[in-house]
Short mmCIF file of C-alpha atoms in Angstrom, two decimals:
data_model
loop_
_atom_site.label_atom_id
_atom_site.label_comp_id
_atom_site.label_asym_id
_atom_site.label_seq_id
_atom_site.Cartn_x
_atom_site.Cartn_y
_atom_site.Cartn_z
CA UNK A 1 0.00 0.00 0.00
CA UNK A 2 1.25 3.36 -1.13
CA UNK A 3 1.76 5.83 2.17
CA UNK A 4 2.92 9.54 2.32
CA UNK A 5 3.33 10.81 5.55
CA UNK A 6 4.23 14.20 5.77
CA UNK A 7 5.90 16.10 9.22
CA UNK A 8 7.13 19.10 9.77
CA UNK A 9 4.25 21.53 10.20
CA UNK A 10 3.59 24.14 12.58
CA UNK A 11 2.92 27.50 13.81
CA UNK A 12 5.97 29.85 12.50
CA UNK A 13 6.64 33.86 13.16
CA UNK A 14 6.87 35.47 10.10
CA UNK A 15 10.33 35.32 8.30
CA UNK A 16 11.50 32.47 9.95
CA UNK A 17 12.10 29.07 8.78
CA UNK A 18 10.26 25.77 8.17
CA UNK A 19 11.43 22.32 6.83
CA UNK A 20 8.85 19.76 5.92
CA UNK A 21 9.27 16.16 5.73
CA UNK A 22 7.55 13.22 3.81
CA UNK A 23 8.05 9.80 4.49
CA UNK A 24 7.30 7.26 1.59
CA UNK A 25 6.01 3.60 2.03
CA UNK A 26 5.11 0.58 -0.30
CA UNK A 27 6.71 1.89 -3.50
CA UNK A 28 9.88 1.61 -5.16
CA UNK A 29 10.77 5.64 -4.03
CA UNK A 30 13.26 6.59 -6.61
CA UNK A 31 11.19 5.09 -9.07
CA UNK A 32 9.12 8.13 -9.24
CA UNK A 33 8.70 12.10 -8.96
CA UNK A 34 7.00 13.44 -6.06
CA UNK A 35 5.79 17.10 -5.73
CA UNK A 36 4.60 18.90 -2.70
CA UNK A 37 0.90 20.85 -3.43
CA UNK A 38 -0.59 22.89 -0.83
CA UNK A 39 -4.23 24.39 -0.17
CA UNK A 40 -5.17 27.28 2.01
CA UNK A 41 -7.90 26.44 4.46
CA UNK A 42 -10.94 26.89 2.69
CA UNK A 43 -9.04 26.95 -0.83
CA UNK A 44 -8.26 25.17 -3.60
CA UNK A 45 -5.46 23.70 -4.38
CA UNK A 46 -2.06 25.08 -5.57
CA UNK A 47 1.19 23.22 -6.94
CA UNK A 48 4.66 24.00 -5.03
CA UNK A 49 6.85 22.49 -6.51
CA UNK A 50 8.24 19.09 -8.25
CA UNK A 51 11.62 17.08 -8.26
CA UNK A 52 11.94 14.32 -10.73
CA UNK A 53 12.91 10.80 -10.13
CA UNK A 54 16.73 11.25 -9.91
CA UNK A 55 16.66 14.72 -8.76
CA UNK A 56 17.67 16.08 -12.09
CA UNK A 57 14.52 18.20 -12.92
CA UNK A 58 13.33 21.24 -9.92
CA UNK A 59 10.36 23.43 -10.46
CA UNK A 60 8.89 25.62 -8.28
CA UNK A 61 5.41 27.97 -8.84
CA UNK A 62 6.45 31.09 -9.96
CA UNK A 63 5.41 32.81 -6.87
CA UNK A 64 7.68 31.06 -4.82
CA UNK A 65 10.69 30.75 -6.02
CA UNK A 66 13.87 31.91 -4.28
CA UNK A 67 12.28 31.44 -0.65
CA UNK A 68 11.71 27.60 -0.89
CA UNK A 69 13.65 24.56 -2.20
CA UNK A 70 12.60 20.75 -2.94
CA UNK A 71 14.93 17.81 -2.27
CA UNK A 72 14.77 13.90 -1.75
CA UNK A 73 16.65 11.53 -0.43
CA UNK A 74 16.16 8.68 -2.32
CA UNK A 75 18.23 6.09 0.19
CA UNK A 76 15.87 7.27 3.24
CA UNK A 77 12.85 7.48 0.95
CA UNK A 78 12.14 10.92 1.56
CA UNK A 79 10.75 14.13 0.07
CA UNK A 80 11.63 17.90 1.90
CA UNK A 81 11.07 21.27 1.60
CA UNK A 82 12.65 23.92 3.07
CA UNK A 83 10.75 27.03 3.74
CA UNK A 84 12.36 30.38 4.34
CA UNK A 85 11.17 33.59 4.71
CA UNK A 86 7.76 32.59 5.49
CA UNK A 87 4.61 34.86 4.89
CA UNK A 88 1.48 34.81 6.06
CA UNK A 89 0.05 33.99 2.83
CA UNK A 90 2.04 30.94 2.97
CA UNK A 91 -0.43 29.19 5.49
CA UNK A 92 -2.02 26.28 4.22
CA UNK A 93 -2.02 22.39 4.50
CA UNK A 94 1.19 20.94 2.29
CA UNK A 95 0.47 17.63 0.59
CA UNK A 96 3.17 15.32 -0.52
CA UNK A 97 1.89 13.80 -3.73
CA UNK A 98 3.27 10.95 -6.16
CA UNK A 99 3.68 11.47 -9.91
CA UNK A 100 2.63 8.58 -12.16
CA UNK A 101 6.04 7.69 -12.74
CA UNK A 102 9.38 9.17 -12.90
CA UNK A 103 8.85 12.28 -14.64
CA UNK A 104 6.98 15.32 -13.13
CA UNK A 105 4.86 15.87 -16.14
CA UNK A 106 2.91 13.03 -15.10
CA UNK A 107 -0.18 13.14 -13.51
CA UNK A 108 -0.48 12.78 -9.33
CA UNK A 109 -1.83 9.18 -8.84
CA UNK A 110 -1.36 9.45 -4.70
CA UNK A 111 -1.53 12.17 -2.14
CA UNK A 112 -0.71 12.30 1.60
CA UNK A 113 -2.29 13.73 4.24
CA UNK A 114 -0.73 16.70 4.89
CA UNK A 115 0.75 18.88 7.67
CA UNK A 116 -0.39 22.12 8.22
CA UNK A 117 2.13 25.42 8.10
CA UNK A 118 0.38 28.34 10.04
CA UNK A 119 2.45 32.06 9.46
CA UNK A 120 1.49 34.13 12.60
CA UNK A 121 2.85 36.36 14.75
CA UNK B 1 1.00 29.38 -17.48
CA UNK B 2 -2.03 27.58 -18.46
CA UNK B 3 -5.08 28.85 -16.33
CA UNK B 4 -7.98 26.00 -15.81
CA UNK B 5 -11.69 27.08 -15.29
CA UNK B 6 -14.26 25.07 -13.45
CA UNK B 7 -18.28 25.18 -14.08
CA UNK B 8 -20.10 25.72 -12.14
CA UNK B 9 -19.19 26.97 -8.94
CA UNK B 10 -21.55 24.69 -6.98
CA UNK B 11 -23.47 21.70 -8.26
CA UNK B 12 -26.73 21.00 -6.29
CA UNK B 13 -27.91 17.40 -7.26
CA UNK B 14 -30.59 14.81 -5.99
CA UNK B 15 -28.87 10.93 -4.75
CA UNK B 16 -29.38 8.90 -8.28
CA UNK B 17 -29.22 11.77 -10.55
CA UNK B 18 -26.48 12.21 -13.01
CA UNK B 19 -23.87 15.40 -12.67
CA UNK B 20 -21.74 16.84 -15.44
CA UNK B 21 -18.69 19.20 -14.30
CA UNK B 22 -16.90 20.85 -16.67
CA UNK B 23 -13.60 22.26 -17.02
CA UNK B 24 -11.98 24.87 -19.36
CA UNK B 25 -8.40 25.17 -20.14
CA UNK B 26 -6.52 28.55 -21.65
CA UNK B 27 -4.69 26.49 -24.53
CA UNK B 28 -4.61 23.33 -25.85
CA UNK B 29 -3.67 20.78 -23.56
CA UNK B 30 -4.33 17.64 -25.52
CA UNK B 31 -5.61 15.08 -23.39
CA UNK B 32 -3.23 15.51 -20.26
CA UNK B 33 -5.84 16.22 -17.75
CA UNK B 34 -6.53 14.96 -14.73
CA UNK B 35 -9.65 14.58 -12.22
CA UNK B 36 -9.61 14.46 -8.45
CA UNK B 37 -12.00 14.07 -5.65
CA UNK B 38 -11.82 15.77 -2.11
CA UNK B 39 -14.04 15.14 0.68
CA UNK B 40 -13.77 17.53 3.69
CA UNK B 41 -11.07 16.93 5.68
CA UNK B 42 -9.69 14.38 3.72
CA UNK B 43 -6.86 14.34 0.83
CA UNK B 44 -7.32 14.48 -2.96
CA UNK B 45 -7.75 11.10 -4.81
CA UNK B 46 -7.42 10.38 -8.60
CA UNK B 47 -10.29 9.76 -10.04
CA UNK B 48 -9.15 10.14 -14.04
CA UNK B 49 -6.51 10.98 -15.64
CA UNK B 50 -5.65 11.02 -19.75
CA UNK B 51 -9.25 12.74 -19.32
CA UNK B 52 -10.76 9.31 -20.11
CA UNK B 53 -8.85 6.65 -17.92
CA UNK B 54 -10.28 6.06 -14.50
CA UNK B 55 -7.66 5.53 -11.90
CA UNK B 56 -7.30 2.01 -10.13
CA UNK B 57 -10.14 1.35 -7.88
CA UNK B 58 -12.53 4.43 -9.44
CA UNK B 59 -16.16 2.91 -9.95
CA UNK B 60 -17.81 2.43 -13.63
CA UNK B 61 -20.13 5.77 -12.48
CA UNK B 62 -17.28 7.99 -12.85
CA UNK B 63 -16.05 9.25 -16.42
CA UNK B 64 -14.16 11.65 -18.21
CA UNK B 65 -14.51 12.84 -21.68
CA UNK B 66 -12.88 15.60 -23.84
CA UNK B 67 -9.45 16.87 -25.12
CA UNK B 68 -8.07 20.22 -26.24
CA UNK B 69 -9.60 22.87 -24.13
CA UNK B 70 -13.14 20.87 -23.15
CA UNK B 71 -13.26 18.64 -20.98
CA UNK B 72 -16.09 17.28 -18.74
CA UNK B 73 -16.39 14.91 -15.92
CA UNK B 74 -19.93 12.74 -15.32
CA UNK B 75 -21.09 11.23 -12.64
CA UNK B 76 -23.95 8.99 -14.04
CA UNK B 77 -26.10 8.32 -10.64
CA UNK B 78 -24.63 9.92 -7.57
CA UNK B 79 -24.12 7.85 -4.50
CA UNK B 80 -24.03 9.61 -1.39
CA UNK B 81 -20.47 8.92 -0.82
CA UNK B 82 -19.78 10.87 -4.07
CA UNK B 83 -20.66 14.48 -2.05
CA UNK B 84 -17.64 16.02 -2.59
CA UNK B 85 -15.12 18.89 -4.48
CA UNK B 86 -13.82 18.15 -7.48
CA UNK B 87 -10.54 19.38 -9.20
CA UNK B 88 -9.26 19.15 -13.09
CA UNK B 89 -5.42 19.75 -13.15
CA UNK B 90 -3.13 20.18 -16.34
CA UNK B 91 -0.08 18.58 -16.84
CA UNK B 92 0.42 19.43 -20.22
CA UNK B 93 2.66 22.32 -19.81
CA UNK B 94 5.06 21.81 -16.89
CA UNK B 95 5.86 23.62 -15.11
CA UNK B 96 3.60 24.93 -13.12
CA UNK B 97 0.95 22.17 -13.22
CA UNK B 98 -2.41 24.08 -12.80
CA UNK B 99 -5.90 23.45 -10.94
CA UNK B 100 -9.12 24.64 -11.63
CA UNK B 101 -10.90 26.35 -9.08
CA UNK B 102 -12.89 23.61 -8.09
CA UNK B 103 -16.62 22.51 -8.44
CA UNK B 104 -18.57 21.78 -5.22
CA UNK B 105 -21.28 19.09 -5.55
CA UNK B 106 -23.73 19.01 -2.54
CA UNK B 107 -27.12 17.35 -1.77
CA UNK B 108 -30.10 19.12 -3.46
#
């Protein structure tokens, strides 16, 4: 059974620092991209960012980029994202989610549960 | 970036009848489009992707049709369980992938 557990939220100052953490069961990790999505509470949903299967292909949504970075760690099975300089607008729930296969042009075939990030002073 | 629209907003329908969502893309995006359901609380889950291919474990009720720009999903007799939000995404053009807005469908 495929299971994304994500860790790592919680209630941040503004400007400081966050790193999430996913945890990936019952797949073949490095076998496929992963990208994190988040959703405001009450929102829809919007795509963070994607790594590809070997690391080799990074994307992040335009909006973001330069405050937060994707990595995995394909030996420990293991999707991150670091967060700096953390708004207020960047409260939401942060899914881990599977790509079909090992490219991130592929659809998301499996989600996690997510971990909420709250941005308050 | 490839913006996805979602009609309607809110889809009020009776248990047993049929519900057709519909989703609009800003260019062509062949047929890479994508379907998910989200129950409150709860995570996403697949429901199509291709915009025809139902996802492992996605009952007969649920299809997808379209390509292009169109696309539509039907839901031929709502079950209760079926209550829910539902998403088209893009992944035509990545990055960024893109969601629609959403369509809401709740009990008439």
């Amino acid at each position: 059974e495929v299971q994304l557990v994500e860790s790592g939220g919680d209630l941040v100052q503004p400007g400081r620092s966050l790193r999430l953490s996913c945890a990936a069961s019952g797949f073949t990790f490095d076998d496929y991209a992963m990208h994190w999505v988040r959703q405001a509470p009450g929102k829809g949903l919007e795509w963070v960012s994607g790594i590809s299967w070997n690391s080799g292909s990074l994307a992040y949504a335009e909006s973001l980029k330069g405050r937060f970075t994707i990595s995995r760690d394909n030996a420990k099975s293991s999707l991150y994202l670091q967060m700096n300089s953390l708004r207020a607008e960047d409260t939401a729930f942060y899914y881990c989610a599977r790509a079909e296969g090992p490219y991130t042009s592929l659809p998301i075939d499996y989600w996690g549960q997510g971990t909420l990030v709250t941005v308050s002073s | 970036e490839i913006v996805m629209t979602q009609s309607p907003a809110t889809l009020s329908v009776s248990p047993g009848e049929r519900a057709t969502l519909s989703c609009r893309a800003s260019q062509s995006i062949s047929s890479n489009l994508a379907w998910y359901q989200q129950k409150p609380g709860q995570a996403p889950r697949l429901l199509i992707y291709g915009a025809s291919t139902r996802a492992t474990g996605i009952p007969a009720r649920f299809s997808g049709s379209g390509s292009g720009t169109e696309f539509t999903l039907t839901i031929s007799s709502l079950q209760s369980e079926d209550f829910a939000v539902y998403y088209c995404q893009q992944y035509n053009n990545w990055p960024p992938i893109t969601f629609g807005p959403g369509t809401k469908v709740d009990i008439k």
